[in-house]
Amino acid sequence: MKLHDYFENNKGRGVLSTADRAGNVNAAVYARPHMMEDQQIAFIMRDRLSHKNIQENPHAAYLFMTEGQGYSGVRLYLEKVSETENAAEIDELQRRKKNYEEEAGPRFLVYFKVTKILPLIGDGESDISL
């Protein structure tokens, strides 16, 4: 199964893990990633700890646990490629439509390349590919 199809067809919960340059780890709840045409993924981020960490250390991991019984999902190992503050681009991808003026601070669209895909449990190969 292709990663794009996986996220289109599954609901669940995601956690993005980042670390600063000293290795101090952070984990934060994040929605499904936005799948881009060039096999990159993107997350909309606020200027909080995860975004600060990714400025210092471009490597991150994203764990997605699908809804339902048991433990199924995917782990993505990521490397930051670029980011933008382009409001029109961010608004186009925003899934939850609400008034973001009420939330303080800028939004960033951060692009990552996927360096490895593993199943949620175990270290074997995933049946999901780019």
Coordinates of C-alpha atoms in Angstrom, one line a residue:
M1 CA 0.0 0.0 0.0
K2 CA 1.2 3.5 -0.8
L3 CA 1.7 5.9 2.1
H4 CA -0.8 8.4 0.5
D5 CA -3.5 5.8 0.4
Y6 CA -2.8 4.6 3.9
F7 CA -3.4 8.1 5.4
E8 CA -6.4 8.7 3.1
N9 CA -8.1 5.5 4.3
N10 CA -7.2 5.4 8.0
K11 CA -8.2 7.5 11.0
G12 CA -6.2 7.5 14.2
R13 CA -3.9 9.4 16.4
G14 CA -0.4 10.7 15.6
V15 CA 2.5 11.8 17.7
L16 CA 5.5 13.8 16.3
S17 CA 8.7 13.4 18.3
T18 CA 11.5 15.9 17.9
A19 CA 14.7 16.7 19.8
D20 CA 16.8 19.8 20.2
R21 CA 20.5 19.8 19.4
A22 CA 21.4 18.6 22.9
G23 CA 19.1 15.6 22.4
N24 CA 16.3 16.7 24.7
V25 CA 13.2 14.9 23.4
N26 CA 9.7 16.3 22.9
A27 CA 6.6 14.5 21.8
A28 CA 3.4 16.2 20.7
V29 CA 0.0 15.1 19.3
Y30 CA -0.2 15.9 15.5
A31 CA -2.8 15.2 12.9
R32 CA -2.2 13.0 9.9
P33 CA 0.5 14.5 7.7
H34 CA -0.3 16.2 4.4
M35 CA 1.0 14.1 1.5
M36 CA 2.8 16.2 -1.1
E37 CA 3.3 15.3 -4.8
D38 CA 7.0 14.9 -4.5
Q39 CA 6.8 12.0 -1.9
Q40 CA 7.4 14.5 0.9
I41 CA 5.0 15.0 3.8
A42 CA 4.2 18.2 5.6
F43 CA 2.9 19.3 8.9
I44 CA 1.4 22.7 9.9
M45 CA 3.2 23.8 13.0
R46 CA 2.9 26.6 15.5
D47 CA 5.9 28.3 16.8
R48 CA 6.2 26.0 19.8
L49 CA 8.7 23.4 21.1
S50 CA 8.4 20.9 18.2
H51 CA 9.0 23.7 15.7
K52 CA 11.9 25.1 17.8
N53 CA 13.5 21.6 18.0
I54 CA 13.2 21.0 14.2
Q55 CA 15.1 24.3 13.7
E56 CA 18.0 22.9 15.7
N57 CA 17.8 19.2 14.7
P58 CA 16.2 18.3 11.3
H59 CA 15.4 14.7 12.3
A60 CA 12.0 13.6 13.7
A61 CA 9.8 10.6 14.1
Y62 CA 6.1 10.3 13.6
L63 CA 4.0 7.5 15.1
F64 CA 0.5 7.0 13.8
M65 CA -1.8 4.5 15.6
T66 CA -5.0 3.6 13.6
E67 CA -8.4 3.5 15.2
G68 CA -9.8 0.1 16.1
Q69 CA -8.9 -2.9 18.1
G70 CA -5.3 -3.9 18.7
Y71 CA -2.2 -2.1 17.8
S72 CA -1.8 -1.2 14.2
G73 CA -0.2 1.8 12.6
V74 CA 3.0 3.1 11.2
R75 CA 6.2 4.8 12.3
L76 CA 7.8 7.3 9.9
Y77 CA 11.4 8.5 10.3
L78 CA 11.7 12.0 8.9
E79 CA 14.3 14.6 7.9
K80 CA 13.3 18.3 7.5
V81 CA 13.7 19.6 3.9
S82 CA 12.2 23.1 4.1
E83 CA 9.4 25.3 5.5
T84 CA 7.3 28.2 4.6
E85 CA 5.1 30.8 6.3
N86 CA 3.0 31.3 3.1
A87 CA -0.5 31.8 4.6
A88 CA -2.3 30.9 1.3
E89 CA -0.5 27.6 1.1
I90 CA -1.2 26.8 4.7
D91 CA -4.8 27.7 4.5
E92 CA -5.3 25.5 1.4
L93 CA -4.0 22.5 3.4
Q94 CA -5.7 23.3 6.7
R95 CA -8.2 20.5 7.5
R96 CA -10.0 22.1 10.4
K97 CA -11.5 25.3 9.3
K98 CA -11.8 27.8 12.1
N99 CA -10.7 31.3 12.9
Y100 CA -7.0 31.0 13.4
E101 CA -6.7 34.8 14.1
E102 CA -7.8 34.0 17.7
E103 CA -4.7 31.8 18.2
A104 CA -1.6 33.8 18.7
G105 CA 1.6 33.3 16.7
P106 CA 2.6 32.4 13.2
R107 CA 2.0 29.1 11.5
F108 CA 4.6 27.2 9.5
L109 CA 4.2 24.5 6.8
V110 CA 7.2 22.2 7.4
Y111 CA 8.2 19.7 4.7
F112 CA 9.9 16.4 5.5
K113 CA 11.3 13.6 3.4
V114 CA 10.5 10.1 4.8
T115 CA 13.8 8.2 5.4
K116 CA 12.3 5.0 6.8
I117 CA 8.9 3.4 7.3
L118 CA 8.3 0.8 10.0
P119 CA 5.2 -0.9 11.3
L120 CA 3.9 0.3 14.6
I121 CA 5.2 -2.8 16.4
G122 CA 8.4 -4.6 15.7
D123 CA 11.3 -3.8 13.5
G124 CA 10.4 -5.7 10.4
E125 CA 9.6 -4.1 7.1
S126 CA 6.3 -2.3 6.6
D127 CA 3.9 -3.2 3.8
I128 CA 3.5 0.6 3.3
S129 CA 5.8 2.3 0.8
L130 CA 6.2 5.8 -0.6

